[in-house]
Amino acid sequence: MKESTSTFEKKTNRVEKEFTVRAIFWGIIVGLIMMALLIYLGAVAGMDFNVSPVASILGVILIPLIGGPTNKKEINIMQTTASAVALSCTGLAIYYVAAMFLGYEFKWSVIIITLLLANLIGICFVTLLRKQMVEDPSLPFPQSIMCKTAIDNGGNLTGKDAKILFLFIAIGLIIVFMQNILGIIPAMIDFSKYLPEGMVMGVLLMPMMLGMGYILGFKISIILLIGSLVSNLVLGPIGTNLGWYVNPQVDYSGMQNFNIPIMVGMSLFASVIPLIKQRKAILRAFSFNSSNLDEESKVVPVKLMIICMIICILGAIVFYKITYNINPIHMLFFVILGMATALISVRIQAESGLSAALAFSVFQIVIVYSIIREPIVTLLISFMSGAITLLAQNTMMDLKTGYMLGASPKKQVWAQIIGIIPGIIIGTVFFYGLVKTHGLSSNHISYPIGKMYYSIASGLSGEMSNVFDMGRFVIGSIIGLAMSFIGLPAGALAITLYLMPSVVLNLSIGGVIRGFIEKRFGEKRAETYNNAATGLVIGDALVAIVIVVLTMLM
């Protein structure tokens, strides 16, 4: 039994302060730091880190500096604000810089207006679907579990669970430090050279993925492993021998690009049956006349969300018509497409803890270009869609965390909206400074994902089937429908066609460890070690932050 004498618990029992000035203040401060790090990390390496669990721990430490002890709900508001700030404009170093590679200029008004409209659409859209998503038992939301664990146990600094959490934060820190700073421990072990031609397999020694796999659990981790084994040990050599792509042992991106249409088809159509089952509830969520509307309005500002979403959609249509002369019907389709793929990305992340944003971005670029045939504008529309997806994923994850903590969704939504304003403005200033200081062709800052999108957009002027094959998309769609119908997590399985097998194997090891503990000691004992798994994730992310800071200072 947890100690009831901690300051954290006493304060929680007496006063449930939640939406406070200090929570918003620290959320903005922490969010701005993480936003700068995310933009910089994306520009340098095309990577990111999990913001929310780190923000939760920082909330435990920072909030009491002003006004004394805190509680779980206040930390949750701080973390919600911080994650909204951090993710409000990270697409600048990906989509917008790709347009700049094609000759587009840095335009303050375009960036700020696009991001503001897209972020609000993402927040409003998924907030309306809050009940359908956060109460779905088939969606475990692993990132939300990690945030809840950090908030639950971080405040009780003397408790056993908190000691486990901080111990494994230290372990994660030490392992990643020894890998990335000292080079004592390898970051990955590759078995591919021992396998026949076309087969790829390895294990990424990454504490973050190990922790996520543990939280996902044995079943989903093994399903992901099976998908990766089939893709990399069966389809890999078949495709190599048939000349579909270069040997993945030499260039893995060839097989990845080949599989993107299959993955997108599987992911899209895997969501059809769950969405059909929830169609009435979803329609009620967007209806002004539903009896359910009044009930949900007690929890979130439903009418305001619907009105705000409609105004922002109309704003996007008008803005792109005035600025780029995009047909309003086409623009409406692009916005709806962005919202649809955002919803599917949310489901995949909630189901597997992994993001499908990259593959869906390629899909969006292809679809938009097939209609307007202008590479630069295609990237700018995809920039908007990408921002919708990022904020949709972030908002739903935070709402799930709040749901588990008994927090107010309405207050979380306001924290999100408050967070995006300084995030967009200061993030745009930071990105401008980065471009002005290093340009677009620095040896140090290479914008790898931005260059990838630039290459895709440039290549679309040729034969489109070289970028996105419709036949493979149809095959993936059929597979996704079939798997969804029999109850398999097709969206999560689709990710294994794209992710490096080393990532999936690392994740699966975490799931196997959990399965062993559940079988040997019971599910309740296994649940208590979520603290250790969360600690590994936070420790890994903290080292990533330190590395970025040191790189920026050098």
Coordinates of C-alpha atoms in Angstrom, one line a residue:
M1 CA 0.0 0.0 0.0
K2 CA 1.3 3.5 -0.9
E3 CA 2.3 5.8 1.8
S4 CA -0.5 8.2 2.6
T5 CA 1.8 10.8 4.3
S6 CA 3.4 12.3 1.2
T7 CA 2.9 16.0 0.6
F8 CA 1.7 15.1 -2.9
E9 CA -1.1 12.9 -1.7
K10 CA -2.1 15.2 1.2
K11 CA -2.4 18.0 -1.3
T12 CA -4.4 15.9 -3.7
N13 CA -6.8 14.8 -1.0
R14 CA -7.4 18.4 0.3
V15 CA -7.5 20.6 -2.8
E16 CA -7.8 19.5 -6.4
K17 CA -6.3 22.5 -8.1
E18 CA -6.1 21.8 -11.8
F19 CA -6.2 24.7 -14.4
T20 CA -3.8 27.1 -12.7
V21 CA -1.6 29.9 -13.8
R22 CA 1.6 28.1 -12.7
A23 CA 0.6 24.9 -14.6
I24 CA 0.1 26.9 -17.8
F25 CA 3.3 29.0 -17.2
W26 CA 5.5 25.9 -16.7
G27 CA 3.7 24.1 -19.5
I28 CA 4.6 26.9 -21.9
I29 CA 8.2 27.1 -20.6
V30 CA 8.8 23.4 -20.9
G31 CA 6.9 23.2 -24.2
L32 CA 9.0 25.9 -25.8
I33 CA 12.3 24.2 -24.8
M34 CA 11.0 20.8 -26.2
M35 CA 9.6 22.4 -29.3
A36 CA 13.0 24.0 -30.1
L37 CA 14.7 20.6 -29.5
L38 CA 12.2 18.8 -31.7
I39 CA 12.6 21.2 -34.6
Y40 CA 16.4 21.0 -34.2
L41 CA 16.5 17.2 -33.9
G42 CA 14.2 16.9 -37.0
A43 CA 16.4 19.3 -38.9
V44 CA 19.6 17.4 -38.0
A45 CA 18.6 13.8 -37.9
G46 CA 14.9 13.5 -38.9
M47 CA 14.1 12.1 -35.4
D48 CA 11.9 13.0 -32.4
F49 CA 11.3 11.9 -28.9
N50 CA 8.3 11.3 -26.7
V51 CA 7.5 14.7 -25.2
S52 CA 4.6 13.9 -22.8
P53 CA 6.2 11.5 -20.2
V54 CA 9.3 13.8 -19.9
A55 CA 7.0 16.9 -19.5
S56 CA 5.1 15.0 -16.7
I57 CA 8.3 14.4 -14.7
L58 CA 9.4 18.0 -15.2
G59 CA 5.9 19.1 -14.0
V60 CA 6.5 17.2 -10.7
I61 CA 9.8 19.0 -10.2
L62 CA 8.9 22.5 -11.5
I63 CA 5.4 23.3 -10.5
P64 CA 6.0 23.3 -6.6
L65 CA 8.7 26.0 -7.2
I66 CA 5.9 28.5 -7.3
G67 CA 3.2 28.2 -4.7
G68 CA 4.1 25.0 -3.0
P69 CA 2.9 21.3 -3.5
T70 CA 1.0 20.2 -6.5
N71 CA -1.3 17.3 -7.5
K72 CA -1.9 14.9 -10.4
K73 CA -4.5 17.0 -12.2
E74 CA -2.4 20.1 -12.1
I75 CA 0.6 18.2 -13.5
N76 CA -1.7 16.8 -16.2
I77 CA -2.7 20.3 -17.3
M78 CA 1.0 21.4 -17.3
Q79 CA 1.9 18.3 -19.4
T80 CA -1.0 18.9 -21.8
T81 CA 0.1 22.5 -22.3
A82 CA 3.7 21.5 -22.8
S83 CA 3.0 18.9 -25.4
A84 CA 0.7 21.2 -27.4
V85 CA 3.4 23.9 -27.4
A86 CA 6.1 21.4 -28.4
L87 CA 4.1 19.8 -31.3
S88 CA 2.4 22.9 -32.7
C89 CA 5.0 23.6 -35.4
T90 CA 7.5 20.7 -35.7
G91 CA 6.3 20.2 -39.3
L92 CA 8.3 23.3 -40.3
A93 CA 11.5 21.3 -40.5
I94 CA 9.8 18.6 -42.6
Y95 CA 7.1 19.9 -45.0
Y96 CA 7.8 23.6 -45.2
V97 CA 11.5 23.2 -45.7
A98 CA 10.7 20.7 -48.5
A99 CA 8.8 23.5 -50.3
M100 CA 11.8 25.8 -49.7
F101 CA 14.1 23.3 -51.4
L102 CA 11.8 23.7 -54.4
G103 CA 12.3 27.5 -54.3
Y104 CA 9.5 28.7 -52.1
E105 CA 10.3 31.6 -49.8
F106 CA 9.9 31.9 -46.0
K107 CA 6.6 33.6 -45.5
W108 CA 5.5 34.5 -42.0
S109 CA 1.8 34.9 -42.8
V110 CA 1.6 31.6 -44.6
I111 CA 3.3 29.6 -41.8
I112 CA 1.4 31.2 -38.9
I113 CA -2.1 31.1 -40.6
T114 CA -1.7 27.6 -41.8
L115 CA -0.5 26.3 -38.5
L116 CA -3.2 28.1 -36.5
L117 CA -6.0 26.8 -38.7
A118 CA -4.5 23.2 -38.9
N119 CA -3.8 23.0 -35.1
L120 CA -7.3 24.1 -34.2
I121 CA -8.9 21.7 -36.7
G122 CA -6.9 18.8 -35.2
I123 CA -7.8 19.7 -31.6
C124 CA -11.5 20.3 -32.4
F125 CA -11.9 17.2 -34.6
V126 CA -10.5 14.6 -32.2
T127 CA -12.1 16.3 -29.1
L128 CA -15.5 15.6 -30.7
L129 CA -14.5 11.9 -30.9
R130 CA -13.1 11.8 -27.4
K131 CA -15.7 9.5 -26.0
Q132 CA -15.5 7.0 -28.9
M133 CA -11.7 6.7 -28.7
V134 CA -10.7 7.0 -25.0
E135 CA -13.4 4.5 -23.9
D136 CA -12.6 2.0 -26.6
P137 CA -11.1 -1.1 -24.8
S138 CA -9.2 -2.2 -28.0
L139 CA -7.1 1.0 -27.9
P140 CA -4.5 0.7 -25.1
F141 CA -2.8 4.1 -25.7
P142 CA 0.7 3.1 -24.4
Q143 CA 2.0 6.7 -24.4
S144 CA -0.9 7.7 -22.2
I145 CA -0.2 4.9 -19.8
M146 CA 3.4 6.1 -19.5
C147 CA 2.2 9.7 -18.8
K148 CA -0.2 8.4 -16.1
T149 CA 2.5 6.3 -14.5
A150 CA 4.9 9.2 -14.4
I151 CA 2.3 11.5 -12.9
D152 CA 1.0 8.8 -10.4
N153 CA 4.4 7.9 -9.0
G154 CA 6.5 10.9 -9.7
G155 CA 4.7 13.0 -7.1
N156 CA 5.2 10.4 -4.4
L157 CA 8.9 10.8 -4.2
T158 CA 9.3 8.5 -1.2
G159 CA 7.1 5.6 -2.4
K160 CA 8.3 2.3 -3.7
D161 CA 6.7 2.7 -7.1
A162 CA 8.4 6.2 -7.5
K163 CA 11.8 4.7 -6.5
I164 CA 11.4 2.1 -9.3
L165 CA 10.4 4.9 -11.7
F166 CA 13.5 7.0 -10.9
L167 CA 15.8 4.0 -10.8
F168 CA 14.9 3.0 -14.3
I169 CA 15.1 6.6 -15.5
A170 CA 18.7 6.5 -14.3
I171 CA 19.2 3.1 -16.0
G172 CA 17.8 4.4 -19.3
L173 CA 20.1 7.5 -19.0
I174 CA 23.2 5.4 -18.3
I175 CA 22.6 3.0 -21.1
V176 CA 21.9 5.6 -23.8
F177 CA 24.7 7.8 -22.5
M178 CA 27.1 4.9 -22.9
Q179 CA 25.8 4.2 -26.4
N180 CA 25.7 7.7 -27.8
I181 CA 28.3 9.6 -25.9
L182 CA 30.9 7.1 -24.8
G183 CA 30.3 4.5 -27.5
I184 CA 30.9 1.6 -25.1
I185 CA 27.6 -0.2 -25.8
P186 CA 26.4 -0.7 -29.4
A187 CA 23.2 1.0 -30.4
M188 CA 22.2 -1.9 -32.7
I189 CA 23.1 -5.5 -33.4
D190 CA 22.6 -6.4 -37.1
F191 CA 22.1 -10.1 -38.0
S192 CA 21.5 -9.5 -41.7
K193 CA 25.0 -10.4 -42.9
Y194 CA 24.4 -13.9 -41.5
L195 CA 21.2 -14.3 -43.5
P196 CA 20.5 -15.2 -47.1
E197 CA 20.2 -12.4 -49.7
G198 CA 17.2 -10.2 -49.2
M199 CA 16.6 -11.1 -45.5
V200 CA 17.0 -8.3 -42.9
M201 CA 17.0 -8.7 -39.2
G202 CA 18.6 -7.0 -36.2
V203 CA 17.8 -5.6 -32.8
L204 CA 17.9 -1.9 -31.8
L205 CA 19.3 -1.7 -28.2
M206 CA 17.0 1.2 -27.3
P207 CA 15.5 1.5 -23.8
M208 CA 12.6 3.6 -25.1
M209 CA 11.4 0.9 -27.4
L210 CA 11.9 -1.8 -24.8
G211 CA 9.7 0.2 -22.3
M212 CA 7.0 0.8 -24.9
G213 CA 6.9 -2.9 -25.8
Y214 CA 6.4 -3.8 -22.1
I215 CA 3.5 -1.4 -21.8
L216 CA 2.0 -2.7 -25.1
G217 CA 2.0 -6.2 -23.7
F218 CA 2.7 -9.7 -24.9
K219 CA -0.1 -10.1 -27.4
I220 CA 0.3 -7.0 -29.5
S221 CA 4.1 -7.2 -29.4
I222 CA 4.1 -10.8 -30.7
I223 CA 1.7 -9.8 -33.5
L224 CA 4.0 -7.0 -34.5
L225 CA 7.0 -9.3 -34.4
I226 CA 5.2 -11.9 -36.7
G227 CA 4.3 -9.1 -39.1
S228 CA 8.0 -7.9 -39.2
L229 CA 9.3 -11.5 -39.6
V230 CA 7.0 -12.1 -42.5
S231 CA 7.9 -8.8 -44.1
N232 CA 11.7 -9.0 -43.7
L233 CA 12.4 -12.8 -43.8
V234 CA 9.8 -13.8 -46.4
L235 CA 8.8 -10.9 -48.6
G236 CA 12.3 -9.3 -48.5
P237 CA 14.0 -12.1 -50.4
I238 CA 11.0 -12.7 -52.7
G239 CA 11.0 -9.0 -53.8
T240 CA 14.8 -9.0 -54.1
N241 CA 14.8 -12.1 -56.4
L242 CA 11.9 -10.7 -58.5
G243 CA 13.6 -7.3 -58.9
W244 CA 10.9 -5.3 -57.1
Y245 CA 13.6 -3.5 -55.2
V246 CA 17.3 -3.5 -54.4
N247 CA 18.4 -6.0 -51.8
P248 CA 17.2 -4.6 -48.4
Q249 CA 20.6 -5.6 -46.9
V250 CA 22.1 -2.9 -49.2
D251 CA 19.4 -0.3 -49.2
Y252 CA 16.4 -0.9 -46.9
S253 CA 14.5 2.2 -48.2
G254 CA 13.7 0.5 -51.5
M255 CA 11.6 -2.1 -49.8
Q256 CA 10.1 0.5 -47.5
N257 CA 9.0 2.6 -50.5
F258 CA 7.7 -0.4 -52.3
N259 CA 5.5 -1.3 -49.2
I260 CA 4.1 2.2 -48.6
P261 CA 1.0 1.7 -50.8
I262 CA 0.3 -1.7 -49.2
M263 CA 0.7 -0.2 -45.7
V264 CA -1.5 2.8 -46.4
G265 CA -4.2 0.6 -47.9
M266 CA -4.1 -1.8 -45.0
S267 CA -4.2 1.1 -42.5
L268 CA -7.0 3.0 -44.2
F269 CA -9.3 0.0 -44.7
A270 CA -8.4 -1.6 -41.4
S271 CA -10.3 1.3 -39.8
V272 CA -13.4 0.9 -41.9
I273 CA -15.1 -1.8 -39.7
P274 CA -14.4 -0.1 -36.4
L275 CA -15.7 3.2 -37.8
I276 CA -18.7 1.5 -39.3
K277 CA -19.5 -0.1 -35.9
Q278 CA -19.2 3.4 -34.3
R279 CA -21.0 5.3 -37.1
K280 CA -24.0 6.3 -35.1
A281 CA -21.9 7.5 -32.2
I282 CA -19.6 9.4 -34.5
L283 CA -22.5 11.0 -36.4
R284 CA -24.1 12.0 -33.0
A285 CA -20.7 13.6 -32.0
F286 CA -21.0 16.0 -35.0
S287 CA -24.8 16.7 -34.6
F288 CA -26.3 19.8 -33.0
N289 CA -29.6 18.1 -32.4
S290 CA -28.5 14.9 -30.7
S291 CA -29.5 14.1 -27.1
N292 CA -26.0 12.8 -26.7
L293 CA -24.7 16.3 -27.5
D294 CA -26.1 17.7 -24.2
E295 CA -24.5 14.9 -22.2
E296 CA -21.1 15.3 -23.8
S297 CA -21.3 19.1 -23.6
K298 CA -21.0 18.7 -19.8
V299 CA -17.5 17.2 -20.4
V300 CA -16.2 19.2 -23.4
P301 CA -17.5 22.3 -25.2
V302 CA -19.1 20.4 -28.1
K303 CA -20.9 23.2 -29.8
L304 CA -17.9 25.5 -29.6
M305 CA -15.7 22.7 -31.0
I306 CA -18.0 22.2 -34.0
I307 CA -18.3 25.9 -34.7
C308 CA -14.6 26.4 -34.3
M309 CA -13.8 23.5 -36.6
I310 CA -16.2 24.7 -39.3
I311 CA -14.8 28.2 -39.2
C312 CA -11.2 26.9 -39.5
I313 CA -12.1 24.6 -42.4
L314 CA -13.7 27.6 -44.2
G315 CA -10.8 29.7 -43.3
A316 CA -8.4 27.2 -44.8
I317 CA -10.5 27.0 -48.0
V318 CA -10.6 30.8 -48.3
F319 CA -6.8 31.2 -47.5
Y320 CA -5.6 28.7 -50.0
K321 CA -8.0 30.1 -52.7
I322 CA -6.7 33.7 -52.2
T323 CA -3.0 32.6 -51.8
Y324 CA -2.7 29.8 -54.3
N325 CA -6.0 29.9 -56.3
I326 CA -6.9 26.4 -55.1
N327 CA -10.4 25.3 -56.1
P328 CA -12.6 25.5 -53.0
I329 CA -14.1 22.0 -53.7
H330 CA -10.6 20.5 -54.0
M331 CA -9.5 22.3 -50.9
L332 CA -12.4 21.0 -48.9
F333 CA -11.6 17.5 -50.1
F334 CA -7.9 17.9 -49.0
V335 CA -8.9 19.1 -45.5
I336 CA -11.4 16.2 -45.1
L337 CA -8.7 13.8 -46.4
G338 CA -6.3 15.2 -43.8
M339 CA -8.8 14.8 -41.0
A340 CA -9.6 11.2 -42.1
T341 CA -5.9 10.2 -42.2
A342 CA -5.4 12.0 -38.9
L343 CA -8.2 9.8 -37.4
I344 CA -6.6 6.7 -38.7
S345 CA -3.2 7.7 -37.5
V346 CA -4.7 8.3 -34.0
R347 CA -6.1 4.8 -34.0
I348 CA -2.8 3.3 -35.1
Q349 CA -0.9 5.2 -32.4
A350 CA -3.4 4.3 -29.8
E351 CA -3.3 0.7 -30.8
S352 CA 0.4 0.1 -31.2
G353 CA 2.2 3.2 -29.7
L354 CA 3.8 3.7 -33.2
S355 CA 3.2 6.5 -35.6
A356 CA 2.1 6.1 -39.2
A357 CA 2.4 9.8 -40.0
L358 CA 5.4 9.4 -42.4
A359 CA 3.7 6.9 -44.7
F360 CA 0.4 8.8 -44.7
S361 CA 2.3 12.0 -45.6
V362 CA 3.6 10.3 -48.7
F363 CA 0.1 9.1 -49.5
Q364 CA -1.3 12.7 -49.0
I365 CA 1.4 14.2 -51.2
V366 CA 0.6 11.8 -54.0
I367 CA -3.2 12.3 -53.8
V368 CA -2.9 16.1 -53.6
Y369 CA -0.4 16.3 -56.5
S370 CA -2.6 14.1 -58.7
I371 CA -5.3 16.8 -58.5
I372 CA -3.5 20.1 -58.6
R373 CA -0.2 19.2 -60.3
E374 CA 1.9 21.8 -58.5
P375 CA 4.7 20.4 -56.3
I376 CA 5.2 23.4 -54.1
V377 CA 1.5 23.9 -53.3
T378 CA 1.2 20.1 -52.8
L379 CA 3.8 20.3 -50.1
L380 CA 2.2 23.3 -48.5
I381 CA -1.2 21.6 -48.4
S382 CA 0.5 18.5 -46.9
F383 CA 2.1 20.8 -44.4
M384 CA -1.4 21.7 -43.2
S385 CA -2.5 18.1 -43.2
G386 CA 0.6 17.0 -41.2
A387 CA -0.1 19.7 -38.6
I388 CA -3.7 18.4 -38.3
T389 CA -2.4 14.9 -37.7
L390 CA 0.2 15.9 -35.1
L391 CA -2.2 17.9 -33.0
A392 CA -4.9 15.2 -33.4
Q393 CA -2.6 12.5 -32.1
N394 CA -1.3 14.7 -29.3
T395 CA -4.8 15.9 -28.2
M396 CA -6.3 12.4 -28.1
M397 CA -3.3 11.0 -26.2
D398 CA -3.6 13.8 -23.6
L399 CA -7.4 13.3 -23.3
K400 CA -6.8 9.6 -22.7
T401 CA -4.2 10.4 -20.0
G402 CA -6.7 12.9 -18.4
Y403 CA -9.5 10.3 -18.6
M404 CA -7.3 7.8 -16.6
L405 CA -6.5 10.5 -14.0
G406 CA -10.1 11.7 -13.7
A407 CA -9.1 15.2 -15.1
S408 CA -11.4 17.6 -16.8
P409 CA -11.4 17.2 -20.6
K410 CA -12.7 20.7 -21.0
K411 CA -9.8 22.2 -19.1
Q412 CA -7.4 20.0 -21.1
V413 CA -8.8 21.3 -24.4
W414 CA -8.3 24.9 -23.2
A415 CA -4.8 24.1 -22.2
Q416 CA -4.2 22.7 -25.7
I417 CA -5.5 25.8 -27.4
I418 CA -3.6 28.1 -25.1
G419 CA -0.4 26.1 -25.8
I420 CA -0.5 26.3 -29.6
I421 CA -0.4 30.1 -29.7
P422 CA 3.1 30.7 -28.2
G423 CA 4.2 27.4 -29.8
I424 CA 3.4 28.6 -33.3
I425 CA 4.8 32.1 -32.9
I426 CA 8.0 31.3 -31.1
G427 CA 8.5 28.1 -33.1
T428 CA 8.3 30.1 -36.4
V429 CA 10.9 32.6 -35.0
F430 CA 13.2 29.7 -34.0
F431 CA 12.9 28.0 -37.4
Y432 CA 13.5 31.3 -39.2
G433 CA 16.7 31.8 -37.1
L434 CA 17.8 28.2 -37.9
V435 CA 17.4 28.7 -41.6
K436 CA 19.1 32.2 -41.5
T437 CA 22.0 30.8 -39.5
H438 CA 22.6 27.5 -41.3
G439 CA 20.8 27.9 -44.6
L440 CA 19.4 24.9 -46.4
S441 CA 22.7 23.2 -47.4
S442 CA 24.7 23.0 -44.1
N443 CA 26.8 19.9 -43.5
H444 CA 25.5 19.9 -40.0
I445 CA 21.8 20.5 -40.6
S446 CA 20.6 18.4 -43.5
Y447 CA 16.8 18.2 -43.0
P448 CA 16.7 14.5 -44.0
I449 CA 12.9 14.1 -43.9
G450 CA 12.4 17.4 -45.7
K451 CA 14.7 16.3 -48.4
M452 CA 12.8 13.0 -48.7
Y453 CA 9.5 14.9 -49.2
Y454 CA 11.3 17.3 -51.6
S455 CA 12.5 14.3 -53.7
I456 CA 9.0 12.7 -53.7
A457 CA 7.4 16.0 -54.8
S458 CA 10.0 16.5 -57.5
G459 CA 9.6 13.0 -58.8
L460 CA 5.9 13.2 -59.1
S461 CA 6.2 15.3 -62.3
G462 CA 7.3 12.0 -64.0
E463 CA 5.5 8.7 -63.8
M464 CA 3.4 8.7 -60.6
S465 CA 3.3 4.9 -60.4
N466 CA 7.1 5.1 -59.6
V467 CA 6.1 6.8 -56.3
F468 CA 2.8 5.3 -55.4
D469 CA 1.5 2.1 -57.0
M470 CA -2.3 1.8 -57.1
G471 CA -2.3 -2.0 -57.5
R472 CA -0.4 -2.5 -54.3
F473 CA -2.7 0.0 -52.6
V474 CA -5.7 -2.1 -53.6
I475 CA -4.0 -5.3 -52.3
G476 CA -3.3 -3.7 -49.0
S477 CA -6.9 -2.5 -48.8
I478 CA -8.3 -6.0 -49.2
I479 CA -5.8 -7.4 -46.6
G480 CA -6.7 -4.6 -44.2
L481 CA -10.5 -5.2 -44.6
A482 CA -10.1 -9.0 -44.1
M483 CA -7.9 -8.6 -41.0
S484 CA -10.1 -6.0 -39.5
F485 CA -13.1 -8.2 -40.1
I486 CA -11.6 -11.1 -38.1
G487 CA -10.4 -8.8 -35.4
L488 CA -6.6 -8.6 -36.0
P489 CA -4.9 -5.2 -35.5
A490 CA -4.3 -4.6 -39.2
G491 CA -3.3 -1.0 -38.6
A492 CA -0.5 -2.0 -36.3
L493 CA 0.5 -4.9 -38.6
A494 CA 0.7 -2.5 -41.5
I495 CA 3.4 -0.5 -39.6
T496 CA 5.7 -3.5 -39.7
L497 CA 5.9 -3.3 -43.5
Y498 CA 7.6 0.1 -43.1
L499 CA 9.5 0.0 -39.8
M500 CA 13.0 -1.3 -39.6
P501 CA 12.9 -4.9 -38.1
S502 CA 15.4 -3.8 -35.4
V503 CA 12.8 -1.4 -33.9
V504 CA 10.0 -4.1 -33.9
L505 CA 12.3 -6.7 -32.4
N506 CA 13.4 -4.4 -29.6
L507 CA 9.7 -3.6 -28.9
S508 CA 8.8 -7.3 -29.0
I509 CA 11.4 -8.1 -26.4
G510 CA 9.7 -5.8 -24.0
G511 CA 6.4 -7.5 -24.7
V512 CA 7.9 -10.9 -24.1
I513 CA 9.3 -9.8 -20.8
R514 CA 5.8 -8.6 -19.7
G515 CA 4.3 -11.9 -20.9
F516 CA 6.8 -13.9 -18.8
I517 CA 6.1 -11.8 -15.7
E518 CA 2.3 -12.1 -16.1
K519 CA 2.6 -15.9 -16.5
R520 CA 5.0 -16.3 -13.6
F521 CA 3.8 -13.7 -11.1
G522 CA 0.4 -12.6 -12.3
E523 CA -1.1 -9.7 -14.2
K524 CA -1.2 -7.4 -11.1
R525 CA 2.6 -7.7 -10.5
A526 CA 3.2 -7.1 -14.2
E527 CA 1.2 -3.9 -14.0
T528 CA 3.3 -2.5 -11.2
Y529 CA 6.4 -2.7 -13.4
N530 CA 4.9 -0.1 -15.8
N531 CA 7.0 2.2 -13.6
A532 CA 10.2 0.6 -14.8
A533 CA 9.1 0.7 -18.4
T534 CA 8.1 4.3 -18.2
G535 CA 11.4 5.1 -16.6
L536 CA 13.3 3.6 -19.5
V537 CA 11.4 5.7 -22.0
I538 CA 11.9 9.0 -20.0
G539 CA 15.6 8.2 -19.5
D540 CA 16.1 7.6 -23.2
A541 CA 14.3 10.8 -24.1
L542 CA 16.3 12.9 -21.6
V543 CA 19.6 11.8 -23.2
A544 CA 18.2 12.8 -26.6
I545 CA 17.5 16.2 -25.2
V546 CA 21.0 16.6 -23.7
I547 CA 22.6 15.5 -27.0
V548 CA 20.6 18.1 -29.0
V549 CA 21.5 20.8 -26.5
L550 CA 25.2 19.9 -26.6
T551 CA 25.0 19.8 -30.4
M552 CA 23.4 23.3 -30.5
L553 CA 26.1 24.7 -28.2
M554 CA 29.0 23.3 -30.2

